Protein backbone atom coordinates (compact mmCIF):
# COMPACT_ATOMS: atom_id res chain seq x y z
CA UNK A 1 0.00 0.00 0.00
CA UNK A 2 1.30 3.43 -0.89
CA UNK A 3 -0.16 6.89 -0.46
CA UNK A 4 0.88 10.14 -2.06
CA UNK A 5 2.19 12.46 0.64
CA UNK A 6 1.06 16.07 0.55
CA UNK A 7 4.15 18.09 1.44
CA UNK A 8 3.85 21.35 3.36
CA UNK A 9 7.38 22.61 4.00
CA UNK A 10 8.30 24.30 7.26
CA UNK A 11 10.53 27.32 7.39
CA UNK A 12 13.81 25.98 8.65
CA UNK A 13 15.55 27.74 11.47
CA UNK A 14 19.18 26.78 11.12
CA UNK A 15 20.16 28.35 14.45
CA UNK A 16 17.59 26.23 16.31
CA UNK A 17 18.88 23.12 14.55
CA UNK A 18 22.52 23.90 15.27
CA UNK A 19 21.73 24.50 18.97
CA UNK A 20 19.77 21.22 19.16
CA UNK A 21 22.65 19.32 17.57
CA UNK A 22 25.11 20.87 20.02
CA UNK A 23 23.04 20.13 23.12
CA UNK A 24 21.51 16.78 22.13
CA UNK A 25 19.23 16.62 25.14
CA UNK A 26 16.82 13.73 24.77
CA UNK A 27 13.39 14.67 23.42
CA UNK A 28 13.88 18.41 23.93
CA UNK A 29 14.07 19.57 20.32
CA UNK A 30 11.69 18.09 17.75
CA UNK A 31 12.88 18.62 14.16
CA UNK A 32 11.13 20.96 11.70
CA UNK A 33 8.58 18.47 10.32
CA UNK A 34 6.24 15.68 11.31
CA UNK A 35 4.22 13.14 9.35
CA UNK A 36 0.50 12.52 9.80
CA UNK A 37 -1.75 9.88 8.22
CA UNK A 38 -5.48 9.67 8.88
CA UNK A 39 -7.62 6.56 9.20
CA UNK A 40 -11.36 6.12 8.98
CA UNK A 41 -13.19 2.80 9.04
CA UNK A 42 -15.02 3.73 5.82
CA UNK A 43 -12.02 5.18 3.97
CA UNK A 44 -9.05 3.25 5.30
CA UNK A 45 -5.70 5.07 5.45
CA UNK A 46 -5.76 8.42 3.70
CA UNK A 47 -4.47 11.98 3.75
CA UNK A 48 -0.76 11.37 4.30
CA UNK A 49 1.04 14.61 5.04
CA UNK A 50 4.48 16.01 5.67
CA UNK A 51 3.87 19.17 7.66
CA UNK A 52 5.59 21.59 9.99
CA UNK A 53 6.02 20.17 13.51
CA UNK A 54 3.43 21.75 15.78
CA UNK A 55 0.16 21.31 17.67
CA UNK A 56 -2.94 19.78 16.15
CA UNK A 57 -6.54 20.02 17.25
CA UNK A 58 -7.98 17.19 19.32
CA UNK A 59 -11.70 17.03 20.09
CA UNK A 60 -12.60 16.72 23.80
CA UNK A 61 -14.34 13.37 23.15
CA UNK A 62 -11.23 11.89 21.53
CA UNK A 63 -11.02 8.17 22.47
CA UNK A 64 -7.40 8.31 23.37
CA UNK A 65 -8.09 10.83 26.14
CA UNK A 66 -10.85 8.76 27.79
CA UNK A 67 -10.33 5.11 26.96
CA UNK A 68 -6.61 5.03 26.27
CA UNK A 69 -6.68 4.01 22.61
CA UNK A 70 -3.14 5.14 22.05
CA UNK A 71 0.07 3.32 21.09
CA UNK A 72 3.62 4.31 20.17
CA UNK A 73 7.02 3.11 19.03
CA UNK A 74 10.55 4.33 19.71
CA UNK A 75 13.22 3.73 17.09
CA UNK A 76 16.41 5.27 15.78
CA UNK A 77 18.15 6.50 12.64
CA UNK A 78 21.96 6.34 12.82
CA UNK A 79 24.69 7.89 10.72
CA UNK A 80 27.30 5.70 9.03
CA UNK A 81 30.98 6.50 8.55
CA UNK A 82 30.38 7.05 4.83
CA UNK A 83 27.92 9.84 5.65
CA UNK A 84 24.78 7.80 5.05
CA UNK A 85 21.72 7.43 7.25
CA UNK A 86 20.23 4.07 8.28
CA UNK A 87 17.16 3.03 10.27
CA UNK A 88 17.83 0.26 12.79
CA UNK A 89 15.52 -2.75 12.27
CA UNK A 90 12.48 -0.66 11.19
CA UNK A 91 10.73 -3.85 10.03
CA UNK A 92 10.61 -5.13 13.63
CA UNK A 93 9.29 -1.79 14.90
CA UNK A 94 6.63 -1.71 12.16
CA UNK A 95 5.57 -5.26 13.08
CA UNK A 96 5.37 -4.46 16.78
CA UNK A 97 3.37 -1.30 16.03
CA UNK A 98 0.87 -3.56 14.24
CA UNK A 99 0.74 -5.99 17.18
CA UNK A 100 0.21 -3.15 19.66
CA UNK A 101 -2.62 -1.82 17.47
CA UNK A 102 -4.30 -5.23 17.31
CA UNK A 103 -4.14 -5.61 21.10
CA UNK A 104 -5.79 -2.21 21.53
CA UNK A 105 -8.54 -2.79 18.92
CA UNK A 106 -6.94 -0.21 16.64
CA UNK A 107 -6.27 -0.55 12.88
CA UNK A 108 -2.79 -2.00 12.20
CA UNK A 109 -0.82 0.38 10.00
CA UNK A 110 0.55 -1.47 6.93
CA UNK A 111 4.30 -1.96 7.40
CA UNK A 112 5.01 -0.37 3.98
CA UNK A 113 3.23 2.79 5.09
CA UNK A 114 5.20 2.85 8.36
CA UNK A 115 8.45 2.62 6.36
CA UNK A 116 7.26 5.22 3.83
CA UNK A 117 6.50 7.67 6.64
CA UNK A 118 10.03 7.11 7.95
CA UNK A 119 11.53 7.67 4.49
CA UNK A 120 9.52 10.85 3.96
CA UNK A 121 10.64 12.13 7.34
CA UNK A 122 14.29 11.37 6.61
CA UNK A 123 14.05 13.08 3.23
CA UNK A 124 12.89 16.38 4.77
CA UNK A 125 14.71 16.39 8.13
CA UNK A 126 17.74 14.16 7.50
CA UNK A 127 20.02 17.11 8.20
CA UNK A 128 18.96 16.87 11.88
CA UNK A 129 20.91 13.62 12.17
CA UNK A 130 23.79 14.24 14.59
CA UNK A 131 27.22 12.83 13.86
CA UNK A 132 29.14 10.93 16.51
CA UNK A 133 29.08 7.42 17.92
CA UNK A 134 25.98 6.68 19.96
CA UNK A 135 24.11 9.71 18.63
CA UNK A 136 21.01 9.32 16.49
CA UNK A 137 17.71 10.73 15.36
CA UNK A 138 15.17 9.26 17.78
CA UNK A 139 11.85 8.63 16.04
CA UNK A 140 8.51 8.52 17.80
CA UNK A 141 5.68 7.06 15.69
CA UNK A 142 2.36 7.02 17.53
CA UNK A 143 -1.36 6.62 16.88
CA UNK A 144 -4.51 7.53 18.76
CA UNK A 145 -8.30 7.42 18.46
CA UNK A 146 -9.74 10.74 17.30
CA UNK A 147 -13.43 9.99 16.79
CA UNK A 148 -16.08 12.30 18.22
CA UNK A 149 -18.65 10.54 20.47
CA UNK A 150 -18.08 8.83 23.77
CA UNK A 151 -19.80 5.44 23.41
CA UNK A 152 -17.73 2.59 24.79
CA UNK A 153 -16.46 0.77 21.72
CA UNK A 154 -13.34 1.06 19.58
CA UNK A 155 -13.03 4.35 17.70
CA UNK A 156 -13.72 4.44 13.97
CA UNK A 157 -11.25 7.20 13.31
CA UNK A 158 -7.53 7.43 14.15
CA UNK A 159 -4.50 9.58 13.48
CA UNK A 160 -0.99 8.27 12.95
CA UNK A 161 1.80 10.74 13.60
CA UNK A 162 5.57 10.49 13.47
CA UNK A 163 8.06 13.05 14.71
CA UNK A 164 11.74 12.91 15.54
CA UNK A 165 14.32 14.50 17.77
CA UNK A 166 18.13 14.37 17.76
CA UNK A 167 19.51 12.26 20.61
CA UNK A 168 22.90 11.93 22.26
CA UNK A 169 24.11 8.80 24.03
CA UNK A 170 21.37 8.41 26.62
CA UNK A 171 23.36 6.85 29.42
CA UNK A 172 26.77 8.30 29.03
CA UNK A 173 29.69 6.36 30.52
CA UNK A 174 30.31 9.39 32.73
CA UNK A 175 26.85 8.95 34.29
CA UNK A 176 27.94 5.53 35.51
CA UNK A 177 25.49 2.70 36.01
CA UNK A 178 21.75 2.56 36.66
CA UNK A 179 20.30 1.84 40.07
CA UNK A 180 16.98 0.00 40.25
CA UNK A 181 14.35 -0.24 42.98
CA UNK A 182 12.15 -3.33 43.26
CA UNK A 183 8.42 -2.57 43.38
CA UNK A 184 6.40 -4.98 45.55
CA UNK A 185 3.24 -2.90 45.88
CA UNK A 186 2.51 -2.13 42.24
CA UNK A 187 2.74 -4.23 39.09
CA UNK A 188 3.29 -3.09 35.51
CA UNK A 189 1.54 -5.87 33.62
CA UNK A 190 -0.63 -8.89 34.39
CA UNK A 191 -1.22 -12.13 32.46
CA UNK A 192 -3.83 -11.43 29.80
CA UNK A 193 -3.21 -7.69 30.07
CA UNK A 194 -1.45 -5.23 27.80
CA UNK A 195 2.17 -5.59 28.96
CA UNK A 196 3.43 -6.79 25.57
CA UNK A 197 1.94 -3.78 23.75
CA UNK A 198 3.49 -0.32 23.67
CA UNK A 199 0.20 1.28 24.70
CA UNK A 200 0.00 4.56 26.57
CA UNK A 201 -1.75 3.22 29.68
CA UNK A 202 1.17 0.96 30.62
CA UNK A 203 3.34 4.00 31.16
CA UNK A 204 0.72 6.07 32.99
CA UNK A 205 0.21 3.14 35.37
CA UNK A 206 3.95 2.91 36.03
CA UNK A 207 4.65 6.50 36.93
CA UNK A 208 3.69 6.36 40.62
CA UNK A 209 6.12 3.52 41.28
CA UNK A 210 8.70 5.42 39.25
CA UNK A 211 8.40 8.42 41.57
CA UNK A 212 8.89 6.05 44.54
CA UNK A 213 12.03 4.64 42.93
CA UNK A 214 13.39 8.16 42.49
CA UNK A 215 12.48 9.02 46.11
CA UNK A 216 14.47 5.92 47.15
CA UNK A 217 17.46 7.36 45.33
CA UNK A 218 17.18 5.02 42.33
CA UNK A 219 16.82 5.64 38.59
CA UNK A 220 14.23 3.07 37.59
CA UNK A 221 11.71 0.50 38.85
CA UNK A 222 12.57 -3.19 38.54
CA UNK A 223 9.18 -4.84 38.06
CA UNK A 224 8.20 -8.24 39.39
CA UNK A 225 5.53 -10.54 37.96
CA UNK A 226 1.92 -9.84 38.97
CA UNK A 227 1.02 -13.39 40.03
CA UNK A 228 3.76 -14.45 42.45
CA UNK A 229 5.49 -11.10 42.94
CA UNK A 230 8.68 -13.13 42.91
CA UNK A 231 10.12 -13.13 39.40
CA UNK A 232 12.04 -10.35 37.68
CA UNK A 233 10.31 -8.99 34.59
CA UNK A 234 11.85 -5.78 33.25
CA UNK A 235 12.24 -2.05 33.79
CA UNK A 236 9.59 0.50 32.73
CA UNK A 237 11.01 0.84 29.24
CA UNK A 238 13.95 -1.55 29.07
CA UNK A 239 14.52 -5.31 29.25
CA UNK A 240 17.02 -6.77 31.72
CA UNK A 241 19.89 -9.24 31.45
CA UNK A 242 22.20 -10.79 34.03
CA UNK A 243 25.72 -12.02 33.40
CA UNK A 244 26.19 -15.04 35.66
CA UNK A 245 28.80 -17.71 36.08
CA UNK A 246 27.30 -21.20 36.05
CA UNK A 247 29.67 -24.17 36.46
CA UNK A 248 32.61 -22.06 35.32
CA UNK A 249 30.81 -20.81 32.19
CA UNK A 250 29.71 -17.19 31.72
CA UNK A 251 26.10 -17.10 30.52
CA UNK A 252 23.57 -14.37 29.84
CA UNK A 253 20.23 -14.79 31.56
CA UNK A 254 17.05 -12.92 30.74
CA UNK A 255 13.37 -13.57 31.47
CA UNK A 256 11.49 -14.94 28.43
CA UNK A 257 9.31 -12.48 26.47
CA UNK A 258 5.66 -13.09 27.36
CA UNK A 259 2.38 -11.22 27.50
CA UNK A 260 3.72 -9.34 30.55
CA UNK A 261 7.19 -8.55 29.20
CA UNK A 262 7.67 -6.33 26.19
CA UNK A 263 9.79 -8.07 23.57
CA UNK A 264 12.32 -5.32 22.90
CA UNK A 265 14.02 -4.99 19.54
CA UNK A 266 17.21 -4.29 21.50
CA UNK A 267 16.58 -7.41 23.62
CA UNK A 268 16.31 -9.56 20.48
CA UNK A 269 19.38 -7.90 19.01
CA UNK A 270 21.44 -8.45 22.18
CA UNK A 271 20.48 -12.14 22.20
CA UNK A 272 21.64 -12.49 18.60
CA UNK A 273 24.83 -10.47 19.13
CA UNK A 274 25.69 -12.51 22.23
CA UNK A 275 25.97 -15.47 19.87
CA UNK A 276 28.50 -13.51 17.75
CA UNK A 277 30.56 -13.04 20.93
CA UNK A 278 30.36 -16.74 21.81
CA UNK A 279 28.08 -16.24 24.81
CA UNK A 280 25.29 -18.65 25.66
CA UNK A 281 21.91 -17.03 26.41
CA UNK A 282 19.40 -18.65 28.75
CA UNK A 283 15.83 -17.34 28.52
CA UNK A 284 14.28 -18.46 31.77
CA UNK A 285 12.41 -17.12 34.77
CA UNK A 286 14.62 -15.36 37.26
CA UNK A 287 13.49 -15.17 40.90
CA UNK A 288 14.42 -11.95 42.69
CA UNK A 289 15.49 -14.09 45.70
CA UNK A 290 17.94 -16.00 43.46
CA UNK A 291 19.25 -12.73 42.07
CA UNK A 292 20.07 -11.51 45.61
CA UNK A 293 21.66 -14.86 46.43
CA UNK A 294 23.78 -14.89 43.26
CA UNK A 295 24.90 -11.33 44.02
CA UNK A 296 25.89 -12.44 47.56
CA UNK A 297 27.92 -15.47 46.53
CA UNK A 298 29.54 -13.78 43.54
CA UNK A 299 27.87 -15.69 40.70
CA UNK A 300 26.16 -12.52 39.49
CA UNK A 301 28.97 -10.69 37.72
CA UNK A 302 27.10 -8.01 35.78
CA UNK A 303 23.60 -6.83 35.09
CA UNK A 304 22.34 -4.52 32.37
CA UNK A 305 19.21 -3.03 30.87
CA UNK A 306 18.60 -2.53 27.17
CA UNK A 307 16.23 -0.56 25.00
CA UNK A 308 16.20 1.72 21.98
CA UNK A 309 16.71 4.95 23.91
CA UNK A 310 19.63 3.80 26.07
CA UNK A 311 21.15 0.98 24.04
CA UNK A 312 22.89 -1.28 26.57
CA UNK A 313 23.19 0.32 30.04
CA UNK A 314 24.87 -1.24 33.07
CA UNK A 315 22.86 -1.77 36.27
CA UNK A 316 25.11 -1.29 39.31
CA UNK A 317 22.69 -1.46 42.23
CA UNK A 318 19.44 -3.18 43.24
CA UNK A 319 17.52 -1.73 46.17
CA UNK A 320 14.87 -4.07 47.54
CA UNK A 321 13.68 -3.54 51.15
CA UNK A 322 16.65 -4.38 53.36
CA UNK A 323 18.69 -5.60 50.42
CA UNK A 324 20.90 -2.94 48.92
CA UNK A 325 22.98 -4.92 46.49
CA UNK A 326 25.91 -3.58 44.48
CA UNK A 327 26.78 -5.39 41.29
CA UNK A 328 30.10 -5.46 39.51
CA UNK A 329 32.06 -3.46 42.09
CA UNK A 330 34.08 -0.55 40.76
CA UNK A 331 34.30 -1.83 37.24
CA UNK A 332 30.94 -0.87 35.76
CA UNK A 333 30.11 -1.38 33.04
CA UNK A 334 31.68 -4.84 33.24
CA UNK A 335 33.46 -6.51 30.35
CA UNK A 336 30.45 -8.38 28.91
CA UNK A 337 28.12 -5.36 29.17
CA UNK A 338 30.73 -3.16 27.47
CA UNK A 339 31.39 -5.69 24.72
CA UNK A 340 27.67 -6.01 23.92
CA UNK A 341 27.14 -2.27 24.08
CA UNK A 342 30.02 -1.59 21.68
CA UNK A 343 29.02 -4.44 19.36
CA UNK A 344 25.48 -3.07 19.14
CA UNK A 345 26.79 0.44 18.39
CA UNK A 346 29.13 -0.96 15.72
CA UNK A 347 26.15 -2.66 14.05
CA UNK A 348 23.96 0.44 14.35
CA UNK A 349 26.58 2.65 12.71
CA UNK A 350 27.02 0.18 9.86
CA UNK A 351 30.42 -1.21 10.84
CA UNK A 352 29.54 -4.92 11.00
CA UNK A 353 29.30 -6.40 7.50
CA UNK A 354 27.47 -9.53 8.65
CA UNK A 355 24.64 -7.48 10.22
CA UNK A 356 23.93 -4.99 7.43
CA UNK A 357 20.53 -6.65 6.92
CA UNK A 358 19.43 -5.02 10.21
CA UNK A 359 19.84 -1.59 8.65
CA UNK A 360 17.63 0.14 6.11
CA UNK A 361 19.46 2.85 4.17
CA UNK A 362 17.50 6.11 3.99
CA UNK A 363 17.89 8.91 1.53
CA UNK A 364 18.46 11.52 4.20
CA UNK A 365 19.97 14.28 2.08
CA UNK A 366 22.55 15.04 4.75
CA UNK A 367 24.29 18.33 4.21
CA UNK A 368 27.02 17.91 6.80
C1 LIG B 1 10.04 0.02 24.52
C2 LIG B 1 10.18 -0.88 25.70
C3 LIG B 1 11.26 -1.75 25.85
C4 LIG B 1 12.44 -1.75 24.93
O1 LIG B 1 12.11 -2.11 23.62
P1 LIG B 1 13.09 -1.73 22.43
O2 LIG B 1 12.38 -2.24 21.23
O3 LIG B 1 14.36 -2.42 22.68
O4 LIG B 1 13.23 -0.25 22.45
C5 LIG B 1 11.26 -2.61 26.94
N1 LIG B 1 10.26 -2.60 27.84
C6 LIG B 1 9.21 -1.77 27.73
C7 LIG B 1 8.15 -1.82 28.76
C8 LIG B 1 9.14 -0.88 26.66
O5 LIG B 1 8.11 -0.04 26.56
PDB file of C-alpha atoms in Angstrom, residues 45 192 203 205 208 356:
ATOM      1  CA  UNK A  45      -5.703   5.066   5.452  1.00  0.00           C
ATOM      2  CA  UNK A 192      -3.828 -11.433  29.805  1.00  0.00           C
ATOM      3  CA  UNK A 203       3.340   4.003  31.160  1.00  0.00           C
ATOM      4  CA  UNK A 205       0.213   3.144  35.367  1.00  0.00           C
ATOM      5  CA  UNK A 208       3.687   6.359  40.618  1.00  0.00           C
ATOM      6  CA  UNK A 356      23.932  -4.992   7.435  1.00  0.00           C
TER       7      UNK A 356
END
